[in-house]
PDB file of C-alpha atoms in Angstrom:
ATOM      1  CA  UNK S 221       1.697 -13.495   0.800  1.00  0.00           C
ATOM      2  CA  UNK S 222      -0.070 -16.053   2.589  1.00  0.00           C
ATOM      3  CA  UNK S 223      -2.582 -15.209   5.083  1.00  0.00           C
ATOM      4  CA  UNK S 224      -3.352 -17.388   8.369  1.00  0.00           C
ATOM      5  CA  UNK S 225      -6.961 -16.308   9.672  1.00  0.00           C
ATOM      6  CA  UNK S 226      -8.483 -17.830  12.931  1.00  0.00           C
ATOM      7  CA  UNK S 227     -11.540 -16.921  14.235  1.00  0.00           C
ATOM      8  CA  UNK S 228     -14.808 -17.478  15.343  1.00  0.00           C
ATOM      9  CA  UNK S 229     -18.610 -17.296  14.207  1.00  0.00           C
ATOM     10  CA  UNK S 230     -21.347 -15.808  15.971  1.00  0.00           C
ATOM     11  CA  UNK S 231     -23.798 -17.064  13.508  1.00  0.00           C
ATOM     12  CA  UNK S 232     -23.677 -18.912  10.318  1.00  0.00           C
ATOM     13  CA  UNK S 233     -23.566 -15.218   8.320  1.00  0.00           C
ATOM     14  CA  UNK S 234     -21.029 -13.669  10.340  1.00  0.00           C
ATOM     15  CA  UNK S 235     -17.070 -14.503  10.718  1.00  0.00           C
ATOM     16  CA  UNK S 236     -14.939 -12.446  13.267  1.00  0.00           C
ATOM     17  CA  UNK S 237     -11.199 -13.506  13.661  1.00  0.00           C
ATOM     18  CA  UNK S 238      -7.384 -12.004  13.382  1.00  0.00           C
ATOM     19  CA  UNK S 239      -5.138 -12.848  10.860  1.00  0.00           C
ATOM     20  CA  UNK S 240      -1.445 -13.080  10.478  1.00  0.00           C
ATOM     21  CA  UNK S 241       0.306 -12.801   6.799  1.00  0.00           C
ATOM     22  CA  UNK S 242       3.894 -13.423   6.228  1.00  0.00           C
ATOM     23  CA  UNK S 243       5.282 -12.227   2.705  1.00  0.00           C
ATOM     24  CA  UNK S 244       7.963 -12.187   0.824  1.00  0.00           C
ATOM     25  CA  UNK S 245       9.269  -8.912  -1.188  1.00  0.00           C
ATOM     26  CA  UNK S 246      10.161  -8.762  -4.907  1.00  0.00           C
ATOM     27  CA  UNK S 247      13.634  -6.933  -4.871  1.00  0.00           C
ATOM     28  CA  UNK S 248      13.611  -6.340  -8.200  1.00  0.00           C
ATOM     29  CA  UNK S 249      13.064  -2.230  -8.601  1.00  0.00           C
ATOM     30  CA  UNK S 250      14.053  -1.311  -5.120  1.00  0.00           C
ATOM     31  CA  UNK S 251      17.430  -2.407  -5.066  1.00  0.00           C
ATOM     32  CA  UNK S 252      20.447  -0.916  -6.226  1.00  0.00           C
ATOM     33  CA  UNK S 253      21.765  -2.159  -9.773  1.00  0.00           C
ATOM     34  CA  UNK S 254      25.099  -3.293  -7.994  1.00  0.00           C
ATOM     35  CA  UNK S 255      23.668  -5.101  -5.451  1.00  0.00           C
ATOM     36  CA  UNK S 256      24.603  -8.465  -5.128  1.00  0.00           C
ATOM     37  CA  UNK S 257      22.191  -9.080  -2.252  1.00  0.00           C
ATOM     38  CA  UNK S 258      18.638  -7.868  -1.607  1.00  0.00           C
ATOM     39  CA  UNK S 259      16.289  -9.708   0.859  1.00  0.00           C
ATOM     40  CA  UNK S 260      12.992  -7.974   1.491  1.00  0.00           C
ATOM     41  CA  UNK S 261       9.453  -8.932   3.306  1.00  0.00           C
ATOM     42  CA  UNK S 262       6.856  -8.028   4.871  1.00  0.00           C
ATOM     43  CA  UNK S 263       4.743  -9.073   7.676  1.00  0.00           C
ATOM     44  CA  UNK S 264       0.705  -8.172   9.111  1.00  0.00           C
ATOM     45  CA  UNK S 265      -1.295  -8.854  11.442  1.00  0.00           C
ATOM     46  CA  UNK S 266      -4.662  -7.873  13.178  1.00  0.00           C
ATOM     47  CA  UNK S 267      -8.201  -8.557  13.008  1.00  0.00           C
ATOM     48  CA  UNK S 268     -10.631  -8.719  10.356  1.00  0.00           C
ATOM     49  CA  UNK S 269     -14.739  -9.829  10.268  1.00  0.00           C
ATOM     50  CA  UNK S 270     -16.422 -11.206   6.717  1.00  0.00           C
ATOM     51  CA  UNK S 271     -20.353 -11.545   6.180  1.00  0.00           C
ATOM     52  CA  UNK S 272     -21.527 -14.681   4.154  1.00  0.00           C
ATOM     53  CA  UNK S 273     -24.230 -14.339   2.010  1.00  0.00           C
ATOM     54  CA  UNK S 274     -25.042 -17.727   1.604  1.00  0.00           C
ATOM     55  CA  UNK S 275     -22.725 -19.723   4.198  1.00  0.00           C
ATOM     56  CA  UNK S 276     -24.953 -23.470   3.447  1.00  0.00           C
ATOM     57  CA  UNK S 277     -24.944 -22.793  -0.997  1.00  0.00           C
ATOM     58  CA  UNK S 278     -22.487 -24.341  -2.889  1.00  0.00           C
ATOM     59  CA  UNK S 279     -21.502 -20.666  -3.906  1.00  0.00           C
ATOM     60  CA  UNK S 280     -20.917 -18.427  -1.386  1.00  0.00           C
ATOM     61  CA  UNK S 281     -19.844 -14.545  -2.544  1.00  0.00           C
ATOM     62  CA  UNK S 282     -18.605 -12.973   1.125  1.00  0.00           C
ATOM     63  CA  UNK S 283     -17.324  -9.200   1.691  1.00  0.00           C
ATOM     64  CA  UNK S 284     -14.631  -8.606   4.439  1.00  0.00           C
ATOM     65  CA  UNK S 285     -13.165  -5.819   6.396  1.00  0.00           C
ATOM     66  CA  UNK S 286     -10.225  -5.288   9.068  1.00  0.00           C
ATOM     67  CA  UNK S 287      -7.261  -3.164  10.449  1.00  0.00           C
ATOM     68  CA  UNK S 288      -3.598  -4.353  11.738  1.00  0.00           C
ATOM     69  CA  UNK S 289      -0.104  -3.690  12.156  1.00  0.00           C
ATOM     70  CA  UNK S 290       2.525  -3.876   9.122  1.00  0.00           C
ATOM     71  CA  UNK S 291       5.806  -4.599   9.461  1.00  0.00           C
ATOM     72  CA  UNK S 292       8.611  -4.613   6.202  1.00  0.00           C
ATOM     73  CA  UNK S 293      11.942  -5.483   6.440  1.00  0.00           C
ATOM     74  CA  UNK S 294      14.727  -4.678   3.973  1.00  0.00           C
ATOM     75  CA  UNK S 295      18.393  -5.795   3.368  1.00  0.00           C
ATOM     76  CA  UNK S 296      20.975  -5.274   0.865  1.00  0.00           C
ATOM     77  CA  UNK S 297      24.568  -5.815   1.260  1.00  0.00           C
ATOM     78  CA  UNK S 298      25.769  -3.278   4.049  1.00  0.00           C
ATOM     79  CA  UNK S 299      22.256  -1.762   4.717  1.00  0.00           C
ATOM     80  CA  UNK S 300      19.091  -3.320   6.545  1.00  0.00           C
ATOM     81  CA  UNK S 301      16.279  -1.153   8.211  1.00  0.00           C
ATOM     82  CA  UNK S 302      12.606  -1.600   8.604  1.00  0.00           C
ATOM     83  CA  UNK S 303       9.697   0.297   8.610  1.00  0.00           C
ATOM     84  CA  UNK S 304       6.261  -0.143  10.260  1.00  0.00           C
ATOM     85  CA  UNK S 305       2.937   1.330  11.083  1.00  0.00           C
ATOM     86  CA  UNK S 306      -0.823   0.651  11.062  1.00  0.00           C
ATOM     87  CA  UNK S 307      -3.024  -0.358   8.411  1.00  0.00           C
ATOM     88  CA  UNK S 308      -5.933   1.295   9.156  1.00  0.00           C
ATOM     89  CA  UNK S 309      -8.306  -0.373   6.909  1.00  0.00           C
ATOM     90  CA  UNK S 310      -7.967  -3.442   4.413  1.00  0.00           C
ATOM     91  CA  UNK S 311     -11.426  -4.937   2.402  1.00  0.00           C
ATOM     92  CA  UNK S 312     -11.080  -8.069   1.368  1.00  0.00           C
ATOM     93  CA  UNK S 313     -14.222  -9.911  -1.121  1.00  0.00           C
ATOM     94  CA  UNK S 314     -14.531 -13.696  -2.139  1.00  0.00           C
ATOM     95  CA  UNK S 315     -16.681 -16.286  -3.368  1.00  0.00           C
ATOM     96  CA  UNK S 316     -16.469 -19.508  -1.632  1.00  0.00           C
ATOM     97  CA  UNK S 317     -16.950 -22.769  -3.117  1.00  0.00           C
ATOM     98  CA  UNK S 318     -17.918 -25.933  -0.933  1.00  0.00           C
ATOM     99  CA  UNK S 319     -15.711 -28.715  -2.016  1.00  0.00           C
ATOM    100  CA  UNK S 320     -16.905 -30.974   1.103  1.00  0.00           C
ATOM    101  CA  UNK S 321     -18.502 -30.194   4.285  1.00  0.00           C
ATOM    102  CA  UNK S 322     -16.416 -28.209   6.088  1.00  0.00           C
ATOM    103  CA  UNK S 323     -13.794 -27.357   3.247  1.00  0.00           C
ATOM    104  CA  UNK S 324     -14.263 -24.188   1.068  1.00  0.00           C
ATOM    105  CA  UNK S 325     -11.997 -22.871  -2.006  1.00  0.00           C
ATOM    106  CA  UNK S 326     -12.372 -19.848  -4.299  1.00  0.00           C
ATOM    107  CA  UNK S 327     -11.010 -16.781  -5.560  1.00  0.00           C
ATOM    108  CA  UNK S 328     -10.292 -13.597  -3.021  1.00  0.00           C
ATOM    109  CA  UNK S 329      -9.062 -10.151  -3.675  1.00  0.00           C
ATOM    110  CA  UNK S 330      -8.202  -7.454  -1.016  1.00  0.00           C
ATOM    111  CA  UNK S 331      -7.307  -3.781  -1.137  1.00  0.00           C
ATOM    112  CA  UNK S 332      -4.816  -2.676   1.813  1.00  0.00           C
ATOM    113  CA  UNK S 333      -4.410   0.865   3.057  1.00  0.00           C
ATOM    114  CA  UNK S 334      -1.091   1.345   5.744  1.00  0.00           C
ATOM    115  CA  UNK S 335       0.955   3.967   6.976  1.00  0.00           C
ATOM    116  CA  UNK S 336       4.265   3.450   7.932  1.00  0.00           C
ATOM    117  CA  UNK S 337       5.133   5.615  10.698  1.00  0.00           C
ATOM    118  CA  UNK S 338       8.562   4.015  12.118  1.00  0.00           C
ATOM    119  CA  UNK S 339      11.545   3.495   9.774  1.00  0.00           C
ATOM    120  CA  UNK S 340      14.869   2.420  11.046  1.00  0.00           C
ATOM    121  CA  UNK S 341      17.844   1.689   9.117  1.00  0.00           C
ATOM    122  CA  UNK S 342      20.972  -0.246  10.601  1.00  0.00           C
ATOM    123  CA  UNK S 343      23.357   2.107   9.673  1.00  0.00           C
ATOM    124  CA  UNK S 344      22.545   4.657  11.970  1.00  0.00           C
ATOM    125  CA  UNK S 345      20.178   3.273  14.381  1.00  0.00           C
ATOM    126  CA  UNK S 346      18.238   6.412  14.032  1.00  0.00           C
ATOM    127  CA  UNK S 347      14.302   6.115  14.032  1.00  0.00           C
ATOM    128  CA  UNK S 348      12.603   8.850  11.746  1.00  0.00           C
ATOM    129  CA  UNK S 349       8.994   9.170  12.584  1.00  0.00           C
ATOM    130  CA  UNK S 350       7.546   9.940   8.861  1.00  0.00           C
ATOM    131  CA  UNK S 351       4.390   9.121   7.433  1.00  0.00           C
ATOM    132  CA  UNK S 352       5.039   7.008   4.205  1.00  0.00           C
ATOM    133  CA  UNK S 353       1.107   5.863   2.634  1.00  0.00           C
ATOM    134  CA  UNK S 354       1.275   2.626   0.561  1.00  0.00           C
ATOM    135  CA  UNK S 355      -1.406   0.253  -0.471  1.00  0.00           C
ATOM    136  CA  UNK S 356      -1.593  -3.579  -1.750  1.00  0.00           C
ATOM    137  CA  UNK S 357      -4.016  -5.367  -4.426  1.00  0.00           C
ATOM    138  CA  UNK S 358      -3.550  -8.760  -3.728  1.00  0.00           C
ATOM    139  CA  UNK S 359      -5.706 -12.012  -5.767  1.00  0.00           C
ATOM    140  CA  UNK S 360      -5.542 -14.996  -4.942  1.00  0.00           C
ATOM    141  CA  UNK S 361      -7.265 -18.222  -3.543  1.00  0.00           C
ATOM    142  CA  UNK S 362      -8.613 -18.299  -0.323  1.00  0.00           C
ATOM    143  CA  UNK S 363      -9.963 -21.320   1.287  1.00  0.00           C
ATOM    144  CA  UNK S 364     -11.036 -22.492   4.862  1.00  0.00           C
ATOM    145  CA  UNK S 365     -12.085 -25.084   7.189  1.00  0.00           C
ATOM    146  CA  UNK S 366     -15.168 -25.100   9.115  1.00  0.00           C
ATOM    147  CA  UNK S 367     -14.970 -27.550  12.314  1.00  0.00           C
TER     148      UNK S 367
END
């Protein structure tokens, strides 16, 4: 996925923003082996605050925390439904490198925790209210731009 974040910060430690992450799924597992079709992704959004350790170093390790809404959407051939429901929590850790001086670049990894609650498939335009837990590990690169 990628992740949009915009936000705001109190001080020079302290980040507080939402975020908005668009993704695309990998079909490969959860669709049927006659399929000639399968479109999947996933969208979420909400808000999210990070402390900086060291927000002037070159280096700066950070720790993050939020909670949002998911949304995943699934197609394939005759059949499309989606499912969504909160994510409760998500932590998120980095370390920032200053590549000028408002630019920053560096590795990221976050854990998310979500429940989806809502699931509604096309075929019978029935919504079943069922919990379903799931989780992500995502790594990546994360960079921003101070103004």
């Amino acid at each position: 996925p990628v992740t949009l974040d915009v936000g705001y910060r109190p001080s020079p430690n302290w980040y507080v923003g939402g975020y908005f992450a668009p993704g695309l799924g990998t079909p490969s597992g959860t669709c049927s082996k006659v399929s000639s079709q399968c479109d999947q992704n996933d969208i979420r959004f909400g808000l999210d605050a990070k402390y900086l350790f060291s927000p002037s170093a070159f280096l700066d390790p950070w720790l993050g925390a939020g909670l949002g809404w998911e949304i995943a959407n699934h197609a394939e051939q005759a059949f499309a439904g989606h499912s969504d429901g909160p994510e409760p929590f998500h932590v998120r850790a980095g370390l920032d490198f200053k590549v000028s001086r408002h630019f920053f670049l560096g590795p990221e990894a976050m854990f998310t925790f979500g429940v989806f609650t809502n699931h509604l498939g096309a075929q019978t335009s029935a919504v079943v209210n069922s919990a379903a837990l799931h989780d992500w590990l995502v790594l990546g690169v994360s960079g921003h731009y101070d103004l």
